[in-house]
Short mmCIF file of N, CA and C in Angstrom, two decimals:
data_model
loop_
_atom_site.label_atom_id
_atom_site.label_comp_id
_atom_site.label_asym_id
_atom_site.label_seq_id
_atom_site.Cartn_x
_atom_site.Cartn_y
_atom_site.Cartn_z
N UNK A 22 -20.30 42.11 11.54
CA UNK A 22 -19.16 41.28 11.57
C UNK A 22 -20.32 39.59 11.80
N UNK A 23 -19.80 38.78 10.81
CA UNK A 23 -20.63 37.65 10.78
C UNK A 23 -20.14 36.66 12.31
N UNK A 24 -21.13 36.10 12.65
CA UNK A 24 -20.55 35.23 13.74
C UNK A 24 -20.18 33.74 13.18
N UNK A 25 -19.29 33.29 14.07
CA UNK A 25 -18.70 31.81 13.64
C UNK A 25 -19.56 31.06 14.55
N UNK A 26 -19.46 29.85 14.41
CA UNK A 26 -20.07 28.73 15.02
C UNK A 26 -20.29 28.69 16.61
N UNK A 27 -18.95 28.87 16.83
CA UNK A 27 -18.56 29.17 18.31
C UNK A 27 -19.34 30.45 18.96
N UNK A 28 -19.34 31.51 17.82
CA UNK A 28 -20.07 32.85 18.61
C UNK A 28 -21.56 32.57 18.69
N UNK A 29 -22.03 31.93 17.65
CA UNK A 29 -23.52 31.52 17.53
C UNK A 29 -23.88 30.74 18.95
N UNK A 30 -23.05 29.89 19.40
CA UNK A 30 -23.35 29.11 20.52
C UNK A 30 -23.31 30.16 21.80
N UNK A 31 -22.21 30.73 21.86
CA UNK A 31 -21.96 31.62 23.02
C UNK A 31 -23.38 32.65 23.05
N UNK A 32 -23.64 33.10 21.86
CA UNK A 32 -24.58 34.09 21.85
C UNK A 32 -26.00 33.49 22.23
N UNK A 33 -26.24 32.17 22.04
CA UNK A 33 -27.49 31.68 22.48
C UNK A 33 -27.40 31.50 24.20
N UNK A 34 -26.17 31.31 24.72
CA UNK A 34 -26.01 30.90 26.10
C UNK A 34 -26.18 32.15 26.77
N UNK A 35 -25.70 33.43 25.96
CA UNK A 35 -25.91 34.67 26.88
C UNK A 35 -26.96 35.63 26.67
N UNK A 36 -27.73 35.05 25.34
CA UNK A 36 -28.96 36.08 25.25
C UNK A 36 -30.21 34.83 25.11
N UNK A 37 -30.88 34.34 26.39
CA UNK A 37 -31.67 33.31 26.17
C UNK A 37 -32.82 33.89 25.55
N UNK A 38 -33.35 34.89 25.79
CA UNK A 38 -34.50 35.66 25.38
C UNK A 38 -34.70 35.71 23.90
N UNK A 39 -33.69 36.16 23.12
CA UNK A 39 -33.46 36.05 21.78
C UNK A 39 -33.38 34.92 21.18
N UNK A 40 -32.75 33.52 21.85
CA UNK A 40 -32.68 32.46 21.46
C UNK A 40 -33.85 31.58 21.51
N UNK A 41 -34.66 32.07 22.95
CA UNK A 41 -35.90 31.48 22.74
C UNK A 41 -36.75 32.02 21.73
N UNK A 42 -36.76 33.23 21.50
CA UNK A 42 -37.76 34.11 20.57
C UNK A 42 -37.51 32.89 19.00
N UNK A 43 -36.23 32.66 18.93
CA UNK A 43 -35.89 32.33 17.59
C UNK A 43 -36.26 30.78 17.50
N UNK A 44 -36.10 29.88 18.54
CA UNK A 44 -36.73 29.01 18.67
C UNK A 44 -38.09 28.53 18.30
N UNK A 45 -39.07 29.81 18.37
CA UNK A 45 -40.27 29.83 18.11
C UNK A 45 -40.63 29.58 16.46
N UNK A 46 -39.35 29.85 15.81
CA UNK A 46 -39.25 29.79 14.23
C UNK A 46 -39.20 28.46 13.60
N UNK A 47 -39.07 27.49 14.57
CA UNK A 47 -38.92 26.30 14.04
C UNK A 47 -40.02 25.45 13.54
N UNK A 48 -40.05 24.90 12.34
CA UNK A 48 -41.01 24.21 11.85
C UNK A 48 -41.21 22.78 12.25
N UNK A 49 -42.37 22.21 12.62
CA UNK A 49 -42.33 20.85 12.90
C UNK A 49 -41.96 19.74 12.10
N UNK A 50 -41.76 20.09 10.99
CA UNK A 50 -41.09 19.04 10.00
C UNK A 50 -39.55 19.06 9.92
N UNK A 51 -39.12 20.03 10.48
CA UNK A 51 -37.38 20.31 10.56
C UNK A 51 -36.89 19.29 11.44
N UNK A 52 -35.81 18.47 10.91
CA UNK A 52 -35.05 17.72 11.89
C UNK A 52 -34.08 18.55 12.67
N UNK A 53 -33.53 17.92 13.76
CA UNK A 53 -32.55 18.56 14.47
C UNK A 53 -31.55 19.18 13.60
N UNK A 54 -31.01 18.41 12.80
CA UNK A 54 -29.87 19.03 11.89
C UNK A 54 -30.16 19.97 11.20
N UNK A 55 -31.49 19.60 10.47
CA UNK A 55 -32.08 21.11 9.54
C UNK A 55 -32.14 22.06 10.43
N UNK A 56 -32.67 22.20 11.56
CA UNK A 56 -33.14 23.12 12.59
C UNK A 56 -31.82 23.99 13.00
N UNK A 57 -30.83 23.29 13.55
CA UNK A 57 -29.60 23.65 13.94
C UNK A 57 -28.75 24.50 12.95
N UNK A 58 -28.92 24.20 11.76
CA UNK A 58 -28.16 24.99 10.74
C UNK A 58 -29.20 26.17 10.40
N UNK A 59 -30.42 26.19 10.24
CA UNK A 59 -31.37 26.99 9.67
C UNK A 59 -31.14 28.60 10.96
N UNK A 60 -31.13 27.59 12.36
CA UNK A 60 -31.07 28.47 13.58
C UNK A 60 -29.92 29.36 13.29
N UNK A 61 -28.85 28.62 13.20
CA UNK A 61 -27.52 29.55 13.10
C UNK A 61 -27.53 30.45 12.11
N UNK A 62 -28.18 30.07 10.87
CA UNK A 62 -28.22 30.89 9.89
C UNK A 62 -28.95 32.39 10.25
N UNK A 63 -30.11 32.15 10.82
CA UNK A 63 -30.99 33.44 11.61
C UNK A 63 -30.00 33.99 12.36
N UNK A 64 -29.48 33.13 13.46
CA UNK A 64 -28.63 34.08 14.14
C UNK A 64 -27.40 34.83 13.51
N UNK A 65 -26.64 34.13 13.06
CA UNK A 65 -25.70 34.86 12.09
C UNK A 65 -26.14 36.12 11.57
N UNK A 66 -27.12 36.30 11.09
CA UNK A 66 -27.64 37.13 9.95
C UNK A 66 -28.54 38.23 10.61
N UNK A 67 -28.94 38.06 11.73
CA UNK A 67 -29.89 38.73 12.05
C UNK A 67 -29.67 40.36 12.36
N UNK A 68 -28.61 40.54 12.80
CA UNK A 68 -27.95 42.00 13.15
C UNK A 68 -28.07 42.56 11.55
N UNK A 69 -28.15 42.01 10.50
CA UNK A 69 -28.27 42.90 9.22
C UNK A 69 -29.77 43.20 8.93
N UNK A 70 -30.61 42.83 9.79
CA UNK A 70 -32.12 43.00 9.60
C UNK A 70 -32.46 44.19 10.50
N UNK A 71 -33.43 44.56 10.17
CA UNK A 71 -33.97 45.56 11.17
C UNK A 71 -35.38 44.63 11.80
N UNK A 72 -36.09 45.02 12.80
CA UNK A 72 -37.39 43.90 13.16
C UNK A 72 -38.06 44.02 12.44
N UNK A 73 -38.54 44.88 11.69
CA UNK A 73 -39.54 44.98 10.70
C UNK A 73 -39.35 44.14 9.36
N UNK A 74 -37.85 43.55 9.41
CA UNK A 74 -37.70 42.80 8.32
C UNK A 74 -37.27 41.26 8.63
N UNK A 75 -37.94 41.10 9.89
CA UNK A 75 -37.79 39.55 10.27
C UNK A 75 -38.32 38.69 9.50
N UNK A 76 -39.64 38.68 8.82
CA UNK A 76 -40.20 37.77 7.79
C UNK A 76 -39.27 37.70 6.57
N UNK A 77 -38.61 38.58 6.36
CA UNK A 77 -37.63 38.61 4.99
C UNK A 77 -36.50 37.74 5.41
N UNK A 78 -35.75 37.82 6.61
CA UNK A 78 -34.83 36.92 7.19
C UNK A 78 -35.34 35.44 7.14
N UNK A 79 -36.31 35.34 7.96
CA UNK A 79 -36.63 34.13 8.15
C UNK A 79 -37.05 33.60 6.79
N UNK A 80 -37.55 34.23 5.68
CA UNK A 80 -37.88 33.73 4.30
C UNK A 80 -36.48 33.09 3.88
N UNK A 81 -35.50 34.03 3.88
CA UNK A 81 -34.05 33.77 3.18
C UNK A 81 -33.63 32.48 3.94
N UNK A 82 -34.15 32.41 5.28
CA UNK A 82 -33.37 31.15 6.07
C UNK A 82 -33.92 30.05 5.40
N UNK A 83 -35.28 30.02 4.92
CA UNK A 83 -35.89 28.70 4.44
C UNK A 83 -35.26 28.41 3.32
N UNK A 84 -35.21 29.49 2.31
CA UNK A 84 -34.76 29.25 0.97
C UNK A 84 -33.28 28.79 1.02
N UNK A 85 -32.39 29.20 1.97
CA UNK A 85 -31.06 28.71 2.27
C UNK A 85 -31.07 27.38 2.45
N UNK A 86 -31.90 26.94 3.55
CA UNK A 86 -31.96 25.61 4.05
C UNK A 86 -32.56 24.64 2.89
N UNK A 87 -33.34 25.04 2.36
CA UNK A 87 -34.04 24.17 0.98
C UNK A 87 -32.92 23.86 -0.07
N UNK A 88 -32.00 24.91 -0.15
CA UNK A 88 -31.06 24.90 -1.09
C UNK A 88 -30.06 23.71 -0.62
N UNK A 89 -29.54 23.91 0.91
CA UNK A 89 -28.52 22.96 1.26
C UNK A 89 -28.84 21.74 1.45
N UNK A 90 -30.00 21.74 2.14
CA UNK A 90 -30.55 20.02 2.39
C UNK A 90 -31.42 19.33 1.37
N UNK A 91 -31.87 20.17 0.55
CA UNK A 91 -32.79 19.30 -0.46
C UNK A 91 -32.52 19.85 -1.69
N UNK A 92 -31.70 20.64 -2.16
CA UNK A 92 -30.95 20.88 -3.68
C UNK A 92 -31.76 21.77 -4.41
N UNK A 93 -32.83 22.51 -3.78
CA UNK A 93 -33.57 23.37 -4.58
C UNK A 93 -32.99 24.24 -5.19
N UNK A 94 -33.48 24.83 -6.19
CA UNK A 94 -32.67 26.15 -6.96
C UNK A 94 -33.72 26.94 -7.31
N UNK A 95 -33.26 28.38 -7.17
CA UNK A 95 -34.31 29.25 -7.40
C UNK A 95 -33.63 30.16 -8.47
N UNK A 96 -34.81 30.52 -9.40
CA UNK A 96 -34.12 31.41 -10.39
C UNK A 96 -34.72 32.64 -10.42
N UNK A 97 -34.28 33.74 -10.45
CA UNK A 97 -35.17 34.95 -10.51
C UNK A 97 -35.17 35.52 -11.95
N UNK A 98 -36.57 35.13 -12.02
CA UNK A 98 -37.02 35.89 -13.28
C UNK A 98 -37.93 37.06 -13.12
N UNK A 99 -37.73 37.91 -14.18
CA UNK A 99 -38.54 38.97 -14.60
C UNK A 99 -39.94 39.02 -14.28
N UNK A 100 -40.65 39.96 -13.62
CA UNK A 100 -42.09 39.95 -13.67
C UNK A 100 -42.44 40.53 -14.98
N UNK A 101 -43.78 39.74 -15.35
CA UNK A 101 -44.32 39.97 -16.51
C UNK A 101 -44.81 41.33 -16.56
N UNK A 102 -44.85 42.33 -17.55
CA UNK A 102 -45.66 43.85 -17.41
C UNK A 102 -47.15 43.54 -17.53
N UNK A 103 -47.53 44.40 -16.78
CA UNK A 103 -49.09 44.40 -16.89
C UNK A 103 -49.59 45.51 -17.50
#
């Protein structure tokens, strides 16, 4: 089940250790608005990823944020055969 925005705020209040860990993922370049949205993305989706997949989740959160805030588009192109 995905978290709503209210669920995210409740989660942060009830799970300070996890919320504090997630805070360490903020980039120094991220505005408060940008970070709050990306933090919410991370918290909403973290239950879908195992601990060893954290880097993948963080990468997806950056792709999502870049798409939303900067309009970046990513194309899935096949890798060349070697």
